[in-house]
Each structure stands twice: as C-alpha cells, then as structure tokens.
PDB file of C-alpha atoms in Angstrom:
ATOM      1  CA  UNK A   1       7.650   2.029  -7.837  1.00 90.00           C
ATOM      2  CA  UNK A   2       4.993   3.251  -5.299  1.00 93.00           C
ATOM      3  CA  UNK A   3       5.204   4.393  -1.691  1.00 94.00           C
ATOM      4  CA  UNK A   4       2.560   3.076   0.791  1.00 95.00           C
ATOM      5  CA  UNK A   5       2.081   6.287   2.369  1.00 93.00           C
ATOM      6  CA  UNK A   6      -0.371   9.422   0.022  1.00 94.00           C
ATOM      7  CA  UNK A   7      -3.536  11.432   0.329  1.00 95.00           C
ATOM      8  CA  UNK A   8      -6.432  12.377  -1.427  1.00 96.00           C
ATOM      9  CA  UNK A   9      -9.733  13.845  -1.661  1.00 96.00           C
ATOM     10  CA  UNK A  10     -12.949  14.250  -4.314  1.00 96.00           C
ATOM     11  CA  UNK A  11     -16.236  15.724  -4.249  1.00 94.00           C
ATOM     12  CA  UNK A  12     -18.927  14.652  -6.596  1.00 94.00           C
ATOM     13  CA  UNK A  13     -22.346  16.220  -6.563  1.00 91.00           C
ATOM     14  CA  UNK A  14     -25.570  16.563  -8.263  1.00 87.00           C
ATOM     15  CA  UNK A  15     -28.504  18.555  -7.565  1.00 81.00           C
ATOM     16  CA  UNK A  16     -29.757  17.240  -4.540  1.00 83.00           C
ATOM     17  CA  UNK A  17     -26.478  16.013  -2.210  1.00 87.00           C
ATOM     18  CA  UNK A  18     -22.886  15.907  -2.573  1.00 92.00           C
ATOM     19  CA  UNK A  19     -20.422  12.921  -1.534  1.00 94.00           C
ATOM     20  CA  UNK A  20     -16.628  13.785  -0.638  1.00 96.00           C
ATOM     21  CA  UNK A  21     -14.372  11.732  -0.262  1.00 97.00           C
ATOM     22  CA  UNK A  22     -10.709  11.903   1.816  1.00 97.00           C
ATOM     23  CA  UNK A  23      -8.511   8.563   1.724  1.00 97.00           C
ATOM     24  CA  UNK A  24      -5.279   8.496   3.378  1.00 96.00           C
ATOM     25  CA  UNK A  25      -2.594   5.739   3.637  1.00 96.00           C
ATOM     26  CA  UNK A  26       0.406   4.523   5.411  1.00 94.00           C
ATOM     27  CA  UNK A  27       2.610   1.530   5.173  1.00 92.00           C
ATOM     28  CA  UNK A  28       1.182  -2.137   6.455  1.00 92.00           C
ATOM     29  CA  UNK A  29       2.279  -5.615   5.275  1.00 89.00           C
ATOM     30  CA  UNK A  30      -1.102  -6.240   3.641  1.00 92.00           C
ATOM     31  CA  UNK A  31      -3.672  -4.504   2.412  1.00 94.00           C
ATOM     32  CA  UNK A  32      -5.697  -3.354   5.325  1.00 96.00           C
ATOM     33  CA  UNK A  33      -8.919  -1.132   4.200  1.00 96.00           C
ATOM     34  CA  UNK A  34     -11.037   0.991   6.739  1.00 96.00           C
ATOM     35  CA  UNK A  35     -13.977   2.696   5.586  1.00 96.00           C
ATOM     36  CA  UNK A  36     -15.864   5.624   7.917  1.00 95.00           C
ATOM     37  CA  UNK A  37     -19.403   5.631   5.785  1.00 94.00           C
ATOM     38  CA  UNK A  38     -22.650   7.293   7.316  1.00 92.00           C
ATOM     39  CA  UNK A  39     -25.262   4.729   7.034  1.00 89.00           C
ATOM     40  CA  UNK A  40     -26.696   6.342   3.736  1.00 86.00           C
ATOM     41  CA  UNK A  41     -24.078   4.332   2.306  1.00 91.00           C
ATOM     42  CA  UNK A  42     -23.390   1.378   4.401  1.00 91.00           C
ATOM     43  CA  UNK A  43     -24.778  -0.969   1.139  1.00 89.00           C
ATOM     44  CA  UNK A  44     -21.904   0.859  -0.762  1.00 92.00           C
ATOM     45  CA  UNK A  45     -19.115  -0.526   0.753  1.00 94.00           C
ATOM     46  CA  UNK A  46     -18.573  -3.540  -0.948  1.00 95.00           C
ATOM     47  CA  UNK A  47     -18.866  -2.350  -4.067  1.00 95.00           C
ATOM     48  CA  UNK A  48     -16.255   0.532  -2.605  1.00 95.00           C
ATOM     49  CA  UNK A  49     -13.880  -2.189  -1.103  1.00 95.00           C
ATOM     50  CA  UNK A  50     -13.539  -4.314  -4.440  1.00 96.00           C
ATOM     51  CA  UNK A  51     -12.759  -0.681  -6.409  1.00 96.00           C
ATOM     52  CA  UNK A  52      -9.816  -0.316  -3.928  1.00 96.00           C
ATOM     53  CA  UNK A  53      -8.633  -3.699  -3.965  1.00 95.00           C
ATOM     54  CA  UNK A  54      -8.586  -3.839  -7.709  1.00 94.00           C
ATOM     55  CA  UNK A  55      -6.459  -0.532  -8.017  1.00 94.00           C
ATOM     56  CA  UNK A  56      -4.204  -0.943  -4.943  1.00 94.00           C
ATOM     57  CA  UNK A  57      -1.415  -3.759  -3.722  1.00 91.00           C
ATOM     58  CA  UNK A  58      -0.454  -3.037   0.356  1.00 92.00           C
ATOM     59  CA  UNK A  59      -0.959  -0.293   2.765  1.00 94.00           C
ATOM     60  CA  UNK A  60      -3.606   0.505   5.213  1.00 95.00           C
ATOM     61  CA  UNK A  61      -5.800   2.955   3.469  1.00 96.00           C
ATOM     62  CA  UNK A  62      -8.825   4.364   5.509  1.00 97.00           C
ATOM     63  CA  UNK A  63     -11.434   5.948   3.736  1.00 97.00           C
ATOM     64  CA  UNK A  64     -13.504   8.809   5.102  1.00 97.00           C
ATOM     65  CA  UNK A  65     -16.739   9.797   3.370  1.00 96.00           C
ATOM     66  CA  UNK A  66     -19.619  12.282   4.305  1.00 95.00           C
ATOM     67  CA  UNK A  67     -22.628  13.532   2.574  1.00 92.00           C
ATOM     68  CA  UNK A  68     -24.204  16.717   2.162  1.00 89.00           C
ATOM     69  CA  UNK A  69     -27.563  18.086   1.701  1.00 84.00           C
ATOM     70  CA  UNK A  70     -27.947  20.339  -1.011  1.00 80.00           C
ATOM     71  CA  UNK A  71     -30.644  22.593  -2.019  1.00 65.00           C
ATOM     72  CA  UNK A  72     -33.675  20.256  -2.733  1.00 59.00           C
ATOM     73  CA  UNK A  73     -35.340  17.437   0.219  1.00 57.00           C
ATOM     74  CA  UNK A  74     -36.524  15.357  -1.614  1.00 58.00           C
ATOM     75  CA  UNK A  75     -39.554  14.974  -0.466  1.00 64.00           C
ATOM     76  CA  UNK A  76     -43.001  15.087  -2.436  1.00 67.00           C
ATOM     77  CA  UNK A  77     -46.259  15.493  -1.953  1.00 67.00           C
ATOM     78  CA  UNK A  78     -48.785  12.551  -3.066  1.00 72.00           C
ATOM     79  CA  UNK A  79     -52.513  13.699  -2.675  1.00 72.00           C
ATOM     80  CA  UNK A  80     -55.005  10.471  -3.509  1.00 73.00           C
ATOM     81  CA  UNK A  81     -57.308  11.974  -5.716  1.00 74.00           C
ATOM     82  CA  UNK A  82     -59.632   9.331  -6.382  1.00 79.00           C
ATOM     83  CA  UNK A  83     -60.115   9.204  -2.529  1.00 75.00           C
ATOM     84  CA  UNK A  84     -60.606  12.733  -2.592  1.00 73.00           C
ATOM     85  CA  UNK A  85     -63.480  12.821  -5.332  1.00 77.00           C
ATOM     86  CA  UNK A  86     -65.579  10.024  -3.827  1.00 77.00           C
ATOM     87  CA  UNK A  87     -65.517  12.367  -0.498  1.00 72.00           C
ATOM     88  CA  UNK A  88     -66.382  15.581  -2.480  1.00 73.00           C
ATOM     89  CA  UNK A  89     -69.216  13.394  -4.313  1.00 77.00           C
ATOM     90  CA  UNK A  90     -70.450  11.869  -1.039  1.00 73.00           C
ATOM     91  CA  UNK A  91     -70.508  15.194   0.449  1.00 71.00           C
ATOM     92  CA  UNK A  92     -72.196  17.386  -2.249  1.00 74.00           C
ATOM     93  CA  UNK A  93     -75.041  14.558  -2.945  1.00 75.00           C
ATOM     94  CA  UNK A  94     -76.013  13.804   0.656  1.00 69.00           C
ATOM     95  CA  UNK A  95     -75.913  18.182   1.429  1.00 65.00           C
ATOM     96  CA  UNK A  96     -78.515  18.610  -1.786  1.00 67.00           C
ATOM     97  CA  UNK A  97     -80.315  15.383  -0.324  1.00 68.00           C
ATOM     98  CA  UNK A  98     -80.631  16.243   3.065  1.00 62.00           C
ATOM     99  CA  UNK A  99     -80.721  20.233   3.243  1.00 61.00           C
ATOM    100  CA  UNK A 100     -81.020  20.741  -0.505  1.00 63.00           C
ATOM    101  CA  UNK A 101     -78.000  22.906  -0.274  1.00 63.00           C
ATOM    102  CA  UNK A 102     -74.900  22.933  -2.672  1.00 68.00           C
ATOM    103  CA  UNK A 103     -71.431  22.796  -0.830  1.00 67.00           C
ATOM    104  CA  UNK A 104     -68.372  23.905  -2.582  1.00 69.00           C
ATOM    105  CA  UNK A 105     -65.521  20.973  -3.355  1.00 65.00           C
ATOM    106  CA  UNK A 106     -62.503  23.619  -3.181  1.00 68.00           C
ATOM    107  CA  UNK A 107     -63.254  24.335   0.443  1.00 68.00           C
ATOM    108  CA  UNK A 108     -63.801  20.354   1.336  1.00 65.00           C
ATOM    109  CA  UNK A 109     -60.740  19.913  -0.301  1.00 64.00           C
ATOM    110  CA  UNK A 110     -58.925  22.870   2.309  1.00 66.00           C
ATOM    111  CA  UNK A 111     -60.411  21.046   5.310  1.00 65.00           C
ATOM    112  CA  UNK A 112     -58.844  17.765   4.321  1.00 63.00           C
ATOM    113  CA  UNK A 113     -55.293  18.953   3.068  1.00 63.00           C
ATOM    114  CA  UNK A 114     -53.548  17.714   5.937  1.00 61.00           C
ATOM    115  CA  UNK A 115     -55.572  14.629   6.352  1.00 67.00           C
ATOM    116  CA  UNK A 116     -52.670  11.765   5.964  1.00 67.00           C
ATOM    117  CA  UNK A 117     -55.816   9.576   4.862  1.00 68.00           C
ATOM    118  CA  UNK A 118     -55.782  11.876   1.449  1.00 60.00           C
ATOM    119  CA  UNK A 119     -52.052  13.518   1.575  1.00 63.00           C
ATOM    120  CA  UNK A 120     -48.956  11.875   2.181  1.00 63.00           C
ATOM    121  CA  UNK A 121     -45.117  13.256   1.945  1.00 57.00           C
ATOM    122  CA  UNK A 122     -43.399  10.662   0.380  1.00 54.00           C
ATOM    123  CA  UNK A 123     -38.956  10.843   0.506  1.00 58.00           C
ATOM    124  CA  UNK A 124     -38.022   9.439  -2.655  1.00 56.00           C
ATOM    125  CA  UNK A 125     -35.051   6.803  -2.083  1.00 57.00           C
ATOM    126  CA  UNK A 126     -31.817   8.417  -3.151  1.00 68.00           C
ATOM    127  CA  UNK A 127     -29.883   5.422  -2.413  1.00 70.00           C
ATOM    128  CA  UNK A 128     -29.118   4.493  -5.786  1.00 75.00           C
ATOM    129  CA  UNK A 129     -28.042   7.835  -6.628  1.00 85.00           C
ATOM    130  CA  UNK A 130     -25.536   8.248  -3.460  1.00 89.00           C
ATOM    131  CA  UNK A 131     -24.136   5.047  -3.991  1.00 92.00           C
ATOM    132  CA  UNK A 132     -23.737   6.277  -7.817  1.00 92.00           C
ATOM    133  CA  UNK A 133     -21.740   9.273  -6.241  1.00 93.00           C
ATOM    134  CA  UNK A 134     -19.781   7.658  -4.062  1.00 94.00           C
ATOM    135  CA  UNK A 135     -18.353   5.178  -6.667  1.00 95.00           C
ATOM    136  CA  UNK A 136     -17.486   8.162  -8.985  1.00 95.00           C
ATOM    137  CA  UNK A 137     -16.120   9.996  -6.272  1.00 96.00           C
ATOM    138  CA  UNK A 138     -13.740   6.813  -4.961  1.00 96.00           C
ATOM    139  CA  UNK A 139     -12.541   6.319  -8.267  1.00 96.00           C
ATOM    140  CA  UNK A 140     -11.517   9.742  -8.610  1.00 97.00           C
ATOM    141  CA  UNK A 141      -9.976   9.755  -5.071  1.00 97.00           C
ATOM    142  CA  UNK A 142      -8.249   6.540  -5.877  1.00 97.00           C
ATOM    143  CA  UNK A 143      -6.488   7.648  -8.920  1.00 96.00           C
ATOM    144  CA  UNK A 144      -5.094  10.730  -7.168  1.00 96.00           C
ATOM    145  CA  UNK A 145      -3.662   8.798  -4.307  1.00 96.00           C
ATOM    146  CA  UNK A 146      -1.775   6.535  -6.915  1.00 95.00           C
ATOM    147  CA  UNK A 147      -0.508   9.616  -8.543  1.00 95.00           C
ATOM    148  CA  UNK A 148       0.513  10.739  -5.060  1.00 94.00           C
ATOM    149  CA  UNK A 149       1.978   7.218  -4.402  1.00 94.00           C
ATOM    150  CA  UNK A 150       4.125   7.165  -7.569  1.00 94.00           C
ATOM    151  CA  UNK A 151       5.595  10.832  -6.975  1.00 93.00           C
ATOM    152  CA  UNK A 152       6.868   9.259  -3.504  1.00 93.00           C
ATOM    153  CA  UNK A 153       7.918   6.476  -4.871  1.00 93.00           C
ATOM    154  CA  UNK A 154      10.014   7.913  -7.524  1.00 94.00           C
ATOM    155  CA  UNK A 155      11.904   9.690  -4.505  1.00 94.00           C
ATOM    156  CA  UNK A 156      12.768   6.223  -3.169  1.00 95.00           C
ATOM    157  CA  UNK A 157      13.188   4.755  -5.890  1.00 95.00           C
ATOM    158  CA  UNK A 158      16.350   7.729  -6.317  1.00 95.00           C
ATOM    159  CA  UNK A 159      17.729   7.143  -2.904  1.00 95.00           C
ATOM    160  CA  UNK A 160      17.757   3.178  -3.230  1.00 95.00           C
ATOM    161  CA  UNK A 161      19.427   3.434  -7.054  1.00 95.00           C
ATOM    162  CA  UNK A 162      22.155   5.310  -4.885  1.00 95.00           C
ATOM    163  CA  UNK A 163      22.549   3.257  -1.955  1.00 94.00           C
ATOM    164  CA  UNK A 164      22.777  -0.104  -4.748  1.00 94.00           C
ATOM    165  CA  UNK A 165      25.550   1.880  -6.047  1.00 94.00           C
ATOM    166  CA  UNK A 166      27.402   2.324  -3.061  1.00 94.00           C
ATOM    167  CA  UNK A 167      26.714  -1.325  -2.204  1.00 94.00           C
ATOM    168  CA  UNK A 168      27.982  -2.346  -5.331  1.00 94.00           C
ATOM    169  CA  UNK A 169      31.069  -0.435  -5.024  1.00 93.00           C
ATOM    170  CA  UNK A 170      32.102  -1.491  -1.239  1.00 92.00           C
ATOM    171  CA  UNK A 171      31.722  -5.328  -3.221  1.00 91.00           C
ATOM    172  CA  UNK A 172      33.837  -4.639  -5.795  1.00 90.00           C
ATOM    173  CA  UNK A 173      36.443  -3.202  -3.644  1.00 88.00           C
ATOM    174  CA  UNK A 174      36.062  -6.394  -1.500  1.00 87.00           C
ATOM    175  CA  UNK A 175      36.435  -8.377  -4.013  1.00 86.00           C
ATOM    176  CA  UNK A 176      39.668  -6.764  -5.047  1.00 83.00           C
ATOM    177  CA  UNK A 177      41.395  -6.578  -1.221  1.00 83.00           C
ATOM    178  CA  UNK A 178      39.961 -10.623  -1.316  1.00 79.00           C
ATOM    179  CA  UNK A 179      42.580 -11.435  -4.387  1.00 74.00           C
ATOM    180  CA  UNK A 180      45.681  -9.518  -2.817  1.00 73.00           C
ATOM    181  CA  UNK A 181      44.193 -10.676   0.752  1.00 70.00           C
ATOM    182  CA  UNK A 182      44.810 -14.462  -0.488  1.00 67.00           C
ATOM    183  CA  UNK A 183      47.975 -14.272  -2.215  1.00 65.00           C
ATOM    184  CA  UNK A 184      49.250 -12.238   0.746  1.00 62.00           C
ATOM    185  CA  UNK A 185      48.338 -14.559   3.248  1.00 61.00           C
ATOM    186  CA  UNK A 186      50.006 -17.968   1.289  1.00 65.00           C
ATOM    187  CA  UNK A 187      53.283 -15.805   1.068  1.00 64.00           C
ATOM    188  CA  UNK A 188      53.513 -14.982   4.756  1.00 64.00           C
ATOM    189  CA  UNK A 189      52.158 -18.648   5.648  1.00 61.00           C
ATOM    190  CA  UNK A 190      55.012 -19.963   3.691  1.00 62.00           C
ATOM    191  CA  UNK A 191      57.655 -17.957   5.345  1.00 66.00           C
ATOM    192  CA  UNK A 192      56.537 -18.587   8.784  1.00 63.00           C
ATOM    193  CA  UNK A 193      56.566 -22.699   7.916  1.00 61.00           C
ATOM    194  CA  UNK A 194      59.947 -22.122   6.585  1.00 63.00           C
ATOM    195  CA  UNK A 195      61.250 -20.301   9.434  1.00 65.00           C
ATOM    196  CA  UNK A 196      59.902 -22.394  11.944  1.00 59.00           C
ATOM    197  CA  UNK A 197      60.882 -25.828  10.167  1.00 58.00           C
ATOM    198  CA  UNK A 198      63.932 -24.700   7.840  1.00 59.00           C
ATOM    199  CA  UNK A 199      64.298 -26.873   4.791  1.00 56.00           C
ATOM    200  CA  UNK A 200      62.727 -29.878   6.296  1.00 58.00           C
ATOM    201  CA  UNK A 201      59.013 -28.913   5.243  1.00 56.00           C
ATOM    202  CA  UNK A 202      57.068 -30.586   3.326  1.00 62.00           C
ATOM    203  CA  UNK A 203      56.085 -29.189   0.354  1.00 63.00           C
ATOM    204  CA  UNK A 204      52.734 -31.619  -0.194  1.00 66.00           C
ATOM    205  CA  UNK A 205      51.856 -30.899   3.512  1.00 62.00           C
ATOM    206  CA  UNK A 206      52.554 -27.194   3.356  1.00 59.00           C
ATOM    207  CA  UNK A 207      49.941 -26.967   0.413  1.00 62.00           C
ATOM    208  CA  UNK A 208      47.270 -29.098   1.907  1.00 65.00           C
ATOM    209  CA  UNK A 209      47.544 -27.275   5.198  1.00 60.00           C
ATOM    210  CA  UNK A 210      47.749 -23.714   3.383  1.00 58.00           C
ATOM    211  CA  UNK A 211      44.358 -25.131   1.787  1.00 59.00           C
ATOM    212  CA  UNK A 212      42.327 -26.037   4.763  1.00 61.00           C
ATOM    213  CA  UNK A 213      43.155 -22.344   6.390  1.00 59.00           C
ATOM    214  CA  UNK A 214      41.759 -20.912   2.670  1.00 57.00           C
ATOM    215  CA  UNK A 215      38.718 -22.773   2.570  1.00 56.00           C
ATOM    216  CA  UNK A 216      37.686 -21.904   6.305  1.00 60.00           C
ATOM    217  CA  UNK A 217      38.129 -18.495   5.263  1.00 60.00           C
ATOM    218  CA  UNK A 218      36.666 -18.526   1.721  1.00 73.00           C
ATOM    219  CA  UNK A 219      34.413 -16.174   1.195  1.00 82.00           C
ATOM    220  CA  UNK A 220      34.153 -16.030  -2.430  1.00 82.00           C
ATOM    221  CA  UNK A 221      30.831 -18.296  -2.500  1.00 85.00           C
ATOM    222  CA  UNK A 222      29.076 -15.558  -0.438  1.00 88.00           C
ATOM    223  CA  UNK A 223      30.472 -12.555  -2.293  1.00 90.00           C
ATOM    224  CA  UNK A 224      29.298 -14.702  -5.559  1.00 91.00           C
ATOM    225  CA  UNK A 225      25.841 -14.872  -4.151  1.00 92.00           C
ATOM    226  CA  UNK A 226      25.742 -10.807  -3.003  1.00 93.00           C
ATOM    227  CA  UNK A 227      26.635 -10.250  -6.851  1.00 93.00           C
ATOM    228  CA  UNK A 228      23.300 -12.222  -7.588  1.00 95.00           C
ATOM    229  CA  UNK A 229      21.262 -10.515  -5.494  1.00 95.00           C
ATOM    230  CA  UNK A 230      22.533  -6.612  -6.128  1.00 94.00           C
ATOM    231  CA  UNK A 231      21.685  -7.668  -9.622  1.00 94.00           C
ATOM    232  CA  UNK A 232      17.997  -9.169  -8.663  1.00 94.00           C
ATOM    233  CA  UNK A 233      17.898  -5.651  -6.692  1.00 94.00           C
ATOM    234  CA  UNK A 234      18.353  -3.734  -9.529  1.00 93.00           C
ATOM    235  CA  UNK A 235      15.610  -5.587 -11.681  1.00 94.00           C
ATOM    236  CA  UNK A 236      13.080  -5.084  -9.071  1.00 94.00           C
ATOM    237  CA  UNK A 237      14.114  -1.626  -8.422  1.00 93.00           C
ATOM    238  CA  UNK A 238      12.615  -1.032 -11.862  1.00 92.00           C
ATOM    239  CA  UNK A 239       9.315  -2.959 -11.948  1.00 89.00           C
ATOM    240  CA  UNK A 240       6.104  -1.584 -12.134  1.00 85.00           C
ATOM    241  CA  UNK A 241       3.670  -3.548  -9.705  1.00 85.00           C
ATOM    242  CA  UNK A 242       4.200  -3.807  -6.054  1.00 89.00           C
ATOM    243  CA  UNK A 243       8.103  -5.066  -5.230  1.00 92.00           C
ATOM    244  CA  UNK A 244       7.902  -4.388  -1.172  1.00 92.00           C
ATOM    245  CA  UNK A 245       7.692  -8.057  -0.234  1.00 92.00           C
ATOM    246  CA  UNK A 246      10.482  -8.940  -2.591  1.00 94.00           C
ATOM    247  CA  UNK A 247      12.782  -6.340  -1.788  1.00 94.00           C
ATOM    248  CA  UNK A 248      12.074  -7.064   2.224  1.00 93.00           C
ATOM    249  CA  UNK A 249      13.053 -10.766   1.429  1.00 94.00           C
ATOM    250  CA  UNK A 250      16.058 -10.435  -0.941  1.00 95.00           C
ATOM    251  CA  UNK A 251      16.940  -8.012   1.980  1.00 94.00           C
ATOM    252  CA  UNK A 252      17.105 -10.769   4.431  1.00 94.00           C
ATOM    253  CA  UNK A 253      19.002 -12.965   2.367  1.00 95.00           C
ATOM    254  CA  UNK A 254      21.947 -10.392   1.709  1.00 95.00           C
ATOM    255  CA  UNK A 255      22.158  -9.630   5.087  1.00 94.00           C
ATOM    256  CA  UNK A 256      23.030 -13.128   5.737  1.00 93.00           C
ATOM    257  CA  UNK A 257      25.649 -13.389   2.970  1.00 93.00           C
ATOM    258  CA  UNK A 258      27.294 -10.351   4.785  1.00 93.00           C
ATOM    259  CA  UNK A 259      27.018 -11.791   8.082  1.00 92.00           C
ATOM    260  CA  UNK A 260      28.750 -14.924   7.362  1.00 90.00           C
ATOM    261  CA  UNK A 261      31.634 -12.999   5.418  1.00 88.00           C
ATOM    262  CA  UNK A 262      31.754 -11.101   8.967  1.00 86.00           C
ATOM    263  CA  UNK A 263      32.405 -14.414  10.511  1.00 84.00           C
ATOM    264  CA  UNK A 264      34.795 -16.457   8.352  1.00 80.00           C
ATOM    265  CA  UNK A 265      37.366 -13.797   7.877  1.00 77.00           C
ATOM    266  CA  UNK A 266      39.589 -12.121  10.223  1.00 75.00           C
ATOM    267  CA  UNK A 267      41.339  -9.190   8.323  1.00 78.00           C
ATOM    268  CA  UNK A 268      40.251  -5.783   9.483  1.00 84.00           C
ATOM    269  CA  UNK A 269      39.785  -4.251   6.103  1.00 84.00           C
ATOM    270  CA  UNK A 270      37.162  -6.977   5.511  1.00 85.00           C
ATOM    271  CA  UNK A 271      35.755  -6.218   8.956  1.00 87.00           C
ATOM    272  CA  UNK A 272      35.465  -3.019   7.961  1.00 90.00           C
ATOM    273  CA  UNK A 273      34.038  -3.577   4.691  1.00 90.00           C
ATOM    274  CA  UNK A 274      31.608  -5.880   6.243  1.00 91.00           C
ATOM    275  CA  UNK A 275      30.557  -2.855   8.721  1.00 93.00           C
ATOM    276  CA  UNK A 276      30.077  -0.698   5.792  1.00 94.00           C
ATOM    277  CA  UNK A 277      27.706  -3.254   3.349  1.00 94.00           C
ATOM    278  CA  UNK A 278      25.376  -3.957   6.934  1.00 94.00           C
ATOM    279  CA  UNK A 279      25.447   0.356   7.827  1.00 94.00           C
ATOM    280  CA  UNK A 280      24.229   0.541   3.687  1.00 95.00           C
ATOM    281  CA  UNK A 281      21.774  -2.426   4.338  1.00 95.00           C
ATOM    282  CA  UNK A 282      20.132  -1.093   7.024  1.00 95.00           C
ATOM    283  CA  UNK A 283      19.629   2.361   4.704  1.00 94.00           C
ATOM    284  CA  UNK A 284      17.730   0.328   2.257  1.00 94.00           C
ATOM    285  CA  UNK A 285      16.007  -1.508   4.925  1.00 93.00           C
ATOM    286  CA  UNK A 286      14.312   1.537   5.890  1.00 93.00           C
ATOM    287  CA  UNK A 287      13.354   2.814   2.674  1.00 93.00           C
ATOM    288  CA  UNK A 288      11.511  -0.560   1.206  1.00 93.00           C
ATOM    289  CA  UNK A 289       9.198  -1.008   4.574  1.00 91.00           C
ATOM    290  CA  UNK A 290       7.203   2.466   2.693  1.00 92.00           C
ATOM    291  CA  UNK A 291       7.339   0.628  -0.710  1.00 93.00           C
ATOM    292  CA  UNK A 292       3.959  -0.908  -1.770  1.00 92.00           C
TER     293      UNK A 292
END
C-alpha cells in the first residue's frame, strides 16, 4: 500500500552543468503531473511525463527542476584557416609585388583575430546531454518518492488493519444481540396477542403476522452483505498496486448496508451499534482519500 502524499530530490551532474531535481506529491483522484522546467529542457518533458506515468498510479505530483552552470561554458573557438591563409598569401605576394617588401603572417594574423569573418565562438548544443541528466536524475527522484510513499503507506495500512478489526467486532456483536433480539421479540409479541385476545387467537394468524413484523425488520441480508465486504476490505488492504479507488467504492457500498440497518430496526442497542460501524466508517474514510 502507498500514500499519495511524499517528497524527493536528486542531483545529477557532469562536468559542465548539473540538473536537480525536487518532486513533491499530495492526494488527487487521478494522476495530475506538473512540471516547472527552464526552457533548456522544455523538449524533455515528454520523455519526463511517460517516466512518471509508468512508475506512478494517482496523486498530483509537481516536479521542479533547475540547472546549473558548472565550471566550463561551453563555448569554443573556430578560426577558418583556409580563409586565413589565402589572406596571408594575398597579402605577402601583392607587398613583394608592389613595394618589394616582405610582411610578416603572425602579425596579419593579430590584426584579424577578432574579425568574425575568420573567428567565430561557437556554443556547442548541450541539449542532448541535459536532457540525458534530467532523465537520470527523475528516475532517481522517482524511486525515492515511492520509497517515501510506501513508508506512509505502511502507517495506514496499520491504522486501517485496526479500524477493520473494530468493524468486524461491532458486526459480530450485532449479529449476536440480532439472534437474542429476534427470539425476544416473538416471545413478548406472543404474550401481548395472548393478553389482549385470551385463548381465542389464532395460532396460523399469530405466526403469519409475527412474520410480516420480522421481515420488515430483517436485517440479516444487509449484515450478510457487510460480512462480504469487511472480507473484500481485507484482501485489498493487502495488495500491492494502487487500491484507493476500490477502497473509496467498497466504502460507499458499506455505508449503505449500515444505513439501511439504521432504518429497518428500532432497538436502541442496534441504534447504537449502527452509530458505532458509521463513527468507524468515517475513520477509514479519511485514511483511504491519501491512499494511491
């Protein structure tokens, strides 16, 4: 079991930048993913979006990711040499031509330096590279925040093993009260017919009667159907893949199994029973809306 709610952070370098990574998530119905990128890596986020999806069920998880300059640009320098030595030819021939001088190239070559028409500084694309960081660095970050999922989870997964328990036991002392409830209520039935009517009851009548006020009271189909479900409970309590939705359903339906007990019967010790099974309800309810 896994809580929607964690944290996490990685930092991946190499000589020339570093990516970091911080991911943080809270509880949503879907899976809801927000990514903060600079625009180095705005091509990344697809491929950063299909890692999460493949490694996580629900939850919004927001992603926040920065780079960093290290110690080397970049940048390099890209003289055009061939450029370079027609100019230095051109220059020496037509000096010896036309003044019959000799001109040296190393100090044509100074004068030109910064001439972008011979030297150009060139930022090699480190695209590939970020986008190479970033990856490693989500998949890192990703694997932490499931650890950090599962250690929550594990702490829900304790209190909801308790609550089943305690749901379990308010039906089985339901079901007992139920049995002596019934038998109870015939007996007194019977004696109030009797007393009211003396010996000129009919026994046929009496029975068919005592029926109809059973079966607008029975509850046994809906304490039948809670069994069910605590046991359903207790196999998704220990799957591995995301159980939220299931739990938040199966939720519903035992709340409406208790609610309709609530209404057919009229004894207080089933009202209060009833009380008790929608107080421990409402205690789950609030711990599955966190479970992925």
């Amino acid at each position: 079991m896994k809580s929607m709610t964690g944290y996490s952070q990685a930092q991946v370098a190499n000589e020339r930048s570093e990516v970091r990574i911080e991911i943080k998530s809270v509880n949503n119905r879907f899976l809801d993913l927000q990514f903060r990128l600079p625009k180095e890596l705005n091509a990344s986020e697809v491929e950063l979006r299909q890692l999460a999806k493949a490694k996580l069920g629900r939850g919004r998880i927001e992603f926040f990711v920065t780079v960093q300059p290290l110690g080397q640009t970049g940048k390099k320098v890209v003289i055009d040499w061939q450029l370079a030595d027609q100019l230095v030819a051109q220059l020496t021939a037509g000096a010896q031509k036309h003044y019959g001088a000799r001109i040296d190239p190393q100090e044509v070559l100074l004068k030109v330096i910064a001439d972008p028409a011979y030297v150009t500084i060139e930022e090699e694309n480190e695209t590939a590279s970020l986008n190479e960081l970033a990856l490693e660095a989500a998949e890192i970050a990703l694997n932490q925040l499931i650890k950090s999922r599962e250690q929550e989870g594990a702490g829900i997964k304790k209190v909801l093993l308790a609550q089943q328990a305690e749901l379990t036991q308010i039906l089985t002392e339901l079901n007992r009260f139920v049995a002596v409830y019934e038998a109870e209520f015939k007996t007194r039935y019977e004696a109030k017919l009797q007393t009211y009517l003396s010996a000129t009851v009919d026994q046929e009548r009496l029975l068919t009667e005592l029926a109809i006020l059973l079966e607008r009271g029975d509850i046994h189909e809906e304490l039948d159907r809670l069994a069910i479900h605590l046991k359903k409970l207790a196999q998704l309590l220990e799957q591995t893949g995301p159980v939220g939705r299931e739990l938040d359903f199966l939720l519903q339906e035992m709340n409406r199994e208790v609610n309709t007990i609530g209404s057919k019967s009229s004894a207080i010790e089933i009202k209060n029973s009833v009380v008790a099974a929608k107080t421990n309800l409402e205690k789950i309810r609030e711990q599955i809306q966190n479970v992925e």
